[in-house]
């Protein structure tokens, strides 16, 4: 059974930082396509960052120079370091995984079969 559990969300001021964690079980993160998605109230869920089984990464243009995705294989965990946060980053952030070819933020949400429950990130001005 694949389970993804997110943590690390919270409320911060503009320009602040947060580090999100996704602990995976039932799946080896280093052998999968792992990603972070976010969904703001009233908006569609969008891909934020992904990391493939080969180690390649992909970022949404809006976060490319501010967010960093990484993994800790010993802990089977995925991380999202978020720096220079902006109010527009406010959203529920979800960890997701897939075991099929292709891994980038352009992969449709429906093509990720495994999801965590989400962790809320709120950035105030």
Steps between C-alpha positions, in 0.01 A plus 500: 500500500646834392471780753629856479490722807581871478609732778673833546232742390414809696456877493790728410562858396590598146865421435504222755586134457342162561617145447236244412554131561333201337564164660426212264420138576409213271705668228870573458524871434834472321345262247191707431395832362431712807340841491345790682173656391307788647146621486386843611140563596284516189787412267613189314764270647836570338836329490771676700806275484588142410795267540536193277653160567808618311534806721386756246291785633229720360354823638212725421631828362344691786714318760812400305748726678336484841406136565722192510383140493719231654491147642647312792519140383587367845177646636302439180393861523442784257557865588406838360712789623307819439685831526390852422136409551235726355129536581421336166671184628216457748341162431453146617813311399476133404762231459441266206664200335483298180686193369466562127729657239513875501558732793456875486263769619330471160372151585129530562369471854283206395812303406624495858316212671644546849433804717549624851240684703666839460654764723389862506739784421386854569714802413395842625615839377 
